[in-house]
Amino acid sequence: MKILRLLPIAAIACLAVSCQNANNGTLTENSTPTDSLMYYLGQMNAADYLREAARDTVMKDQGQKDVYMNGIRAGLAALKEGNETYNKGYMLGMQMASQMISFSEQMDVKINREAYASSLEKALRADTMPNMGIVQAEFRKVMQNIENAKEEKDKVASQESLSQAAASASLPKINDDLYGKVTNATDSAALTDGEEVNVECQVTKIDGETISLPLPSKGNIGNKRNFPEVVSAALLTLKNGESGEFMTSAHALLGGRAKQMGLEPADALKFTLKASLVPQEENKEEGK
């Protein structure tokens, strides 16, 4: 397979031809068709960057734009025309470096890039196919150990942070991942595990910023497909029709989604909750 087939179409165009008459970023009457192609491709890629910069103020900085251009120019100069093997290795190296950075950030571990390169080189020089059954089994085992260590680390850190935040808010402890109290009491019966309830819930950061968390407005207490465990635990402290104020951690509420939502696992989150039993008549209608 040719290396160009592995690249996005925009990158193919950038690497396939070089701008000779449009090196000042403009078009002239002497510009060739390929100059024009490169000019408009540059404009499209600039638009992509500026759209992202509109959502990320750091990217608007001219210094960051210069850093970005340094990366672009380094990439354009990296591949070697007529050396397909080198180009394939270069592309894999770039791909792996990107994945290593992402993995390092997500799992909070240090990555030894040379360990990867040395393993790859040794296997290539041996000229024998690695036993993929053993390799994949060991890979999954090590990966699981890393994930378990990260989970435990996040759990300890989040519970410590939550304890301090809840103490400042004078919220009593319900369990290690949940603090809270009833704010609007009723004389109704307590909610129990498995009951179907209508729920009103609003989640915010400690500073009051609202978190968009798509919780269902109706579901069964204790059903993980309906509510996170800490939400079900909070519901079980309420009676029918009651409201409560609670605090938990991003780790306990969101798990691995915390990072995706721009939160750290140890971030403390507030949530208000109001719940009422779904009338039996409504249950019967839905069951028909």
Coordinates of C-alpha atoms in Angstrom, one line a residue:
M1 CA 0.0 0.0 0.0
K2 CA 1.4 3.4 -0.9
I3 CA 1.9 5.7 2.0
L4 CA -0.2 8.5 0.4
R5 CA -3.2 6.2 0.7
L6 CA -2.8 6.3 4.4
L7 CA -3.1 10.1 4.6
P8 CA -6.1 12.4 4.6
I9 CA -6.8 14.0 1.2
A10 CA -5.7 17.5 2.5
A11 CA -2.4 16.1 3.7
I12 CA -1.9 14.3 0.4
A13 CA -2.3 17.6 -1.5
C14 CA 0.2 19.4 0.8
L15 CA 2.8 16.7 0.4
A16 CA 2.3 15.9 -3.3
V17 CA 3.3 19.3 -4.6
S18 CA 5.3 22.3 -3.5
C19 CA 4.4 26.0 -3.9
Q20 CA 6.9 27.7 -6.1
N21 CA 5.3 31.1 -7.0
A22 CA 2.9 31.4 -4.0
N23 CA 5.4 31.2 -1.2
N24 CA 4.3 34.6 0.2
G25 CA 0.8 33.2 0.8
T26 CA -0.9 35.1 -2.0
L27 CA -2.0 34.3 -5.6
T28 CA -0.6 36.2 -8.6
E29 CA -1.2 36.1 -12.3
N30 CA 1.8 33.9 -12.7
S31 CA 0.5 31.3 -10.2
T32 CA 0.3 27.8 -11.6
P33 CA -2.8 25.5 -11.0
T34 CA -0.9 23.7 -8.3
D35 CA 0.0 27.0 -6.6
S36 CA -3.7 27.8 -6.6
L37 CA -4.5 24.4 -5.3
M38 CA -2.1 24.8 -2.4
Y39 CA -3.3 28.4 -1.7
Y40 CA -6.9 27.4 -1.3
L41 CA -6.0 24.3 0.7
G42 CA -4.0 26.6 3.1
Q43 CA -7.1 28.8 3.4
M44 CA -9.3 25.9 4.2
N45 CA -6.9 24.5 6.9
A46 CA -6.6 28.0 8.3
A47 CA -10.4 28.2 8.6
D48 CA -10.3 24.9 10.5
Y49 CA -7.8 26.2 13.0
L50 CA -9.7 29.5 13.4
R51 CA -13.0 27.7 14.0
E52 CA -11.3 25.7 16.8
A53 CA -9.6 28.9 18.1
A54 CA -13.1 30.5 18.5
R55 CA -13.7 27.9 21.2
D56 CA -10.2 27.9 22.7
T57 CA -8.9 31.3 23.6
V58 CA -5.3 29.9 24.0
M59 CA -5.2 29.1 20.3
K60 CA -6.1 32.7 19.4
D61 CA -2.7 33.8 20.7
Q62 CA -0.2 34.7 17.9
G63 CA 2.5 32.8 19.7
Q64 CA 0.4 29.7 19.6
K65 CA -0.2 30.2 15.9
D66 CA 3.5 30.4 15.3
V67 CA 4.1 27.2 17.3
Y68 CA 1.4 25.6 15.2
M69 CA 3.1 26.7 12.0
N70 CA 6.4 25.4 13.2
G71 CA 4.7 22.0 13.5
I72 CA 3.1 22.2 10.1
R73 CA 6.4 23.1 8.4
A74 CA 8.2 20.3 10.3
G75 CA 5.6 17.8 9.1
L76 CA 5.8 19.0 5.5
A77 CA 9.6 18.6 5.5
A78 CA 9.6 15.2 7.3
L79 CA 8.5 12.7 4.6
K80 CA 11.1 11.7 2.1
E81 CA 10.1 11.5 -1.6
G82 CA 10.8 8.0 -3.0
N83 CA 11.5 6.4 0.4
E84 CA 8.3 4.6 1.1
T85 CA 9.7 2.5 4.0
Y86 CA 11.0 5.5 5.8
N87 CA 7.7 7.3 5.4
K88 CA 5.7 4.4 6.8
G89 CA 8.0 4.3 9.8
Y90 CA 7.7 8.1 10.3
M91 CA 3.9 8.0 10.1
L92 CA 3.7 5.2 12.6
G93 CA 6.1 7.0 14.9
M94 CA 4.0 10.1 14.8
Q95 CA 0.8 8.1 15.4
M96 CA 2.4 6.3 18.4
A97 CA 3.8 9.5 19.9
S98 CA 0.3 11.1 19.8
Q99 CA -1.3 8.0 21.4
M100 CA 1.4 7.9 24.1
I101 CA 0.8 11.6 25.0
S102 CA -2.9 11.0 25.2
F103 CA -2.5 7.8 27.2
S104 CA 0.0 9.5 29.6
E105 CA -2.5 12.3 30.3
Q106 CA -5.5 10.1 30.7
M107 CA -3.9 7.5 32.9
D108 CA -1.5 9.9 34.8
V109 CA 1.6 7.7 34.0
K110 CA 4.9 8.4 32.4
I111 CA 5.6 6.8 29.1
N112 CA 9.0 5.5 28.1
R113 CA 9.0 5.9 24.4
E114 CA 12.4 4.1 24.0
A115 CA 10.9 1.0 25.6
Y116 CA 8.5 0.8 22.7
A117 CA 11.1 1.5 20.1
S118 CA 13.5 -1.1 21.5
S119 CA 10.9 -3.8 21.7
L120 CA 9.8 -3.1 18.1
E121 CA 13.4 -3.1 16.8
K122 CA 14.3 -6.3 18.7
A123 CA 11.2 -8.1 17.2
L124 CA 12.1 -6.9 13.7
R125 CA 15.7 -8.0 13.9
A126 CA 14.7 -11.5 15.2
D127 CA 12.8 -12.0 12.0
T128 CA 10.3 -14.3 13.7
M129 CA 6.6 -13.6 14.3
P130 CA 5.8 -12.8 17.9
N131 CA 3.3 -15.2 19.5
M132 CA 0.3 -12.9 19.2
G133 CA -1.9 -14.9 21.6
I134 CA 0.6 -14.5 24.4
V135 CA 1.4 -10.9 23.5
Q136 CA -2.3 -9.8 23.4
A137 CA -3.1 -11.6 26.6
E138 CA -0.2 -10.0 28.5
F139 CA -1.0 -6.6 27.0
R140 CA -4.6 -6.8 28.3
K141 CA -3.4 -7.9 31.7
V142 CA -0.9 -5.1 32.1
M143 CA -3.5 -2.6 30.7
Q144 CA -6.0 -3.8 33.3
N145 CA -3.4 -3.4 36.1
I146 CA -2.7 0.2 35.0
E147 CA -6.5 1.0 34.8
N148 CA -7.0 -0.5 38.3
A149 CA -4.2 1.5 39.8
K150 CA -5.6 4.7 38.2
E151 CA -9.1 3.9 39.5
E152 CA -7.8 3.4 43.0
K153 CA -5.7 6.6 42.9
D154 CA -8.7 8.6 41.6
K155 CA -11.0 7.1 44.2
V156 CA -8.7 8.1 47.1
A157 CA -8.0 11.6 45.8
S158 CA -11.7 12.3 45.0
Q159 CA -12.9 11.1 48.4
E160 CA -10.3 13.2 50.2
S161 CA -11.3 16.3 48.2
L162 CA -15.0 15.6 48.6
S163 CA -14.6 15.3 52.4
Q164 CA -13.0 18.7 52.6
A165 CA -15.5 20.4 50.3
A166 CA -18.5 18.9 52.1
A167 CA -17.1 20.0 55.5
S168 CA -16.9 23.6 54.2
A169 CA -20.5 23.3 53.0
S170 CA -21.6 21.7 56.3
L171 CA -23.1 18.7 54.6
P172 CA -23.4 15.5 56.6
K173 CA -21.8 12.3 55.3
I174 CA -24.0 9.6 53.7
N175 CA -21.1 7.4 52.4
D176 CA -17.5 8.0 51.3
D177 CA -18.7 9.3 47.9
L178 CA -21.8 11.2 48.9
Y179 CA -22.7 14.0 51.4
G180 CA -26.1 15.7 51.6
K181 CA -29.3 16.6 53.5
V182 CA -33.0 16.9 52.9
T183 CA -34.0 20.5 52.2
N184 CA -37.8 20.1 51.8
A185 CA -39.2 17.3 54.0
T186 CA -42.6 15.5 53.7
D187 CA -44.5 13.0 55.8
S188 CA -44.6 10.5 52.9
A189 CA -43.1 7.0 52.9
A190 CA -39.3 6.7 52.2
L191 CA -38.3 5.8 48.7
T192 CA -37.0 2.3 48.3
D193 CA -34.7 0.4 46.0
G194 CA -36.3 -0.6 42.7
E195 CA -39.1 1.9 42.8
E196 CA -39.8 4.0 39.7
V197 CA -39.5 7.7 40.3
N198 CA -39.9 11.0 38.5
V199 CA -36.7 13.0 39.1
E200 CA -35.6 16.7 38.9
C201 CA -31.9 17.0 39.1
Q202 CA -29.4 19.9 38.6
V203 CA -25.6 19.5 38.8
T204 CA -23.2 22.3 39.3
K205 CA -19.5 22.9 40.1
I206 CA -18.6 24.3 43.5
D207 CA -18.5 27.7 42.0
G208 CA -22.1 27.4 40.7
E209 CA -21.3 26.7 37.1
T210 CA -24.0 24.3 35.7
I211 CA -22.9 20.9 34.4
S212 CA -24.8 19.5 31.5
L213 CA -25.5 15.9 32.7
P214 CA -28.1 14.0 30.7
L215 CA -30.0 12.2 33.5
P216 CA -33.4 10.8 32.7
S217 CA -36.4 12.4 34.3
K218 CA -37.8 9.0 35.1
G219 CA -36.2 5.7 36.1
N220 CA -35.8 3.0 38.7
I221 CA -33.8 3.5 41.8
G222 CA -30.7 1.3 41.8
N223 CA -30.8 0.7 38.0
K224 CA -27.4 1.8 36.8
R225 CA -28.8 2.2 33.3
N226 CA -31.1 4.9 34.7
F227 CA -29.1 6.6 37.4
P228 CA -25.4 6.7 38.6
E229 CA -24.9 4.9 41.9
V230 CA -24.4 8.1 43.9
V231 CA -27.7 9.5 42.5
S232 CA -29.6 6.3 43.5
A233 CA -27.9 6.5 47.0
A234 CA -29.1 10.1 47.3
L235 CA -32.7 9.1 46.2
L236 CA -32.7 6.5 49.0
T237 CA -32.3 9.2 51.6
L238 CA -35.5 10.9 50.4
K239 CA -39.1 10.4 51.0
N240 CA -41.7 10.6 48.3
G241 CA -41.9 14.3 47.2
E242 CA -38.9 15.4 49.1
S243 CA -36.0 17.5 47.8
G244 CA -32.4 17.4 48.9
E245 CA -29.0 19.0 48.4
F246 CA -26.0 16.7 47.8
M247 CA -22.3 16.8 47.0
T248 CA -20.2 14.1 45.3
S249 CA -17.1 13.9 43.2
A250 CA -16.7 14.0 39.4
H251 CA -15.1 10.5 39.7
A252 CA -18.0 9.0 41.6
L253 CA -20.7 10.6 39.4
L254 CA -19.1 10.5 36.0
G255 CA -16.3 7.9 36.1
G256 CA -14.2 8.0 33.0
R257 CA -16.4 10.7 31.4
A258 CA -15.1 13.3 33.9
K259 CA -12.1 14.2 31.7
Q260 CA -14.3 14.3 28.6
M261 CA -16.4 16.9 30.3
G262 CA -13.4 19.1 31.3
L263 CA -13.4 17.9 34.9
E264 CA -10.8 16.4 37.1
P265 CA -11.8 13.2 38.9
A266 CA -11.3 14.9 42.3
D267 CA -13.5 17.9 41.5
A268 CA -16.4 18.2 44.0
L269 CA -19.8 18.6 42.4
K270 CA -23.1 19.8 43.9
F271 CA -26.5 18.5 42.8
T272 CA -30.0 19.1 43.9
L273 CA -32.6 16.4 43.7
K274 CA -36.4 16.2 43.9
A275 CA -38.1 12.8 43.5
S276 CA -41.6 11.5 43.5
L277 CA -43.1 8.1 42.9
V278 CA -44.5 7.4 39.5
P279 CA -48.2 6.7 40.0
Q280 CA -49.2 3.1 39.7
E281 CA -51.8 4.1 37.1
E282 CA -49.1 5.6 34.9
N283 CA -47.0 2.4 35.3
K284 CA -50.0 0.3 34.2
E285 CA -50.6 2.5 31.1
E286 CA -46.9 2.2 30.1
G287 CA -47.0 -1.6 30.5
K288 CA -49.9 -2.0 28.1

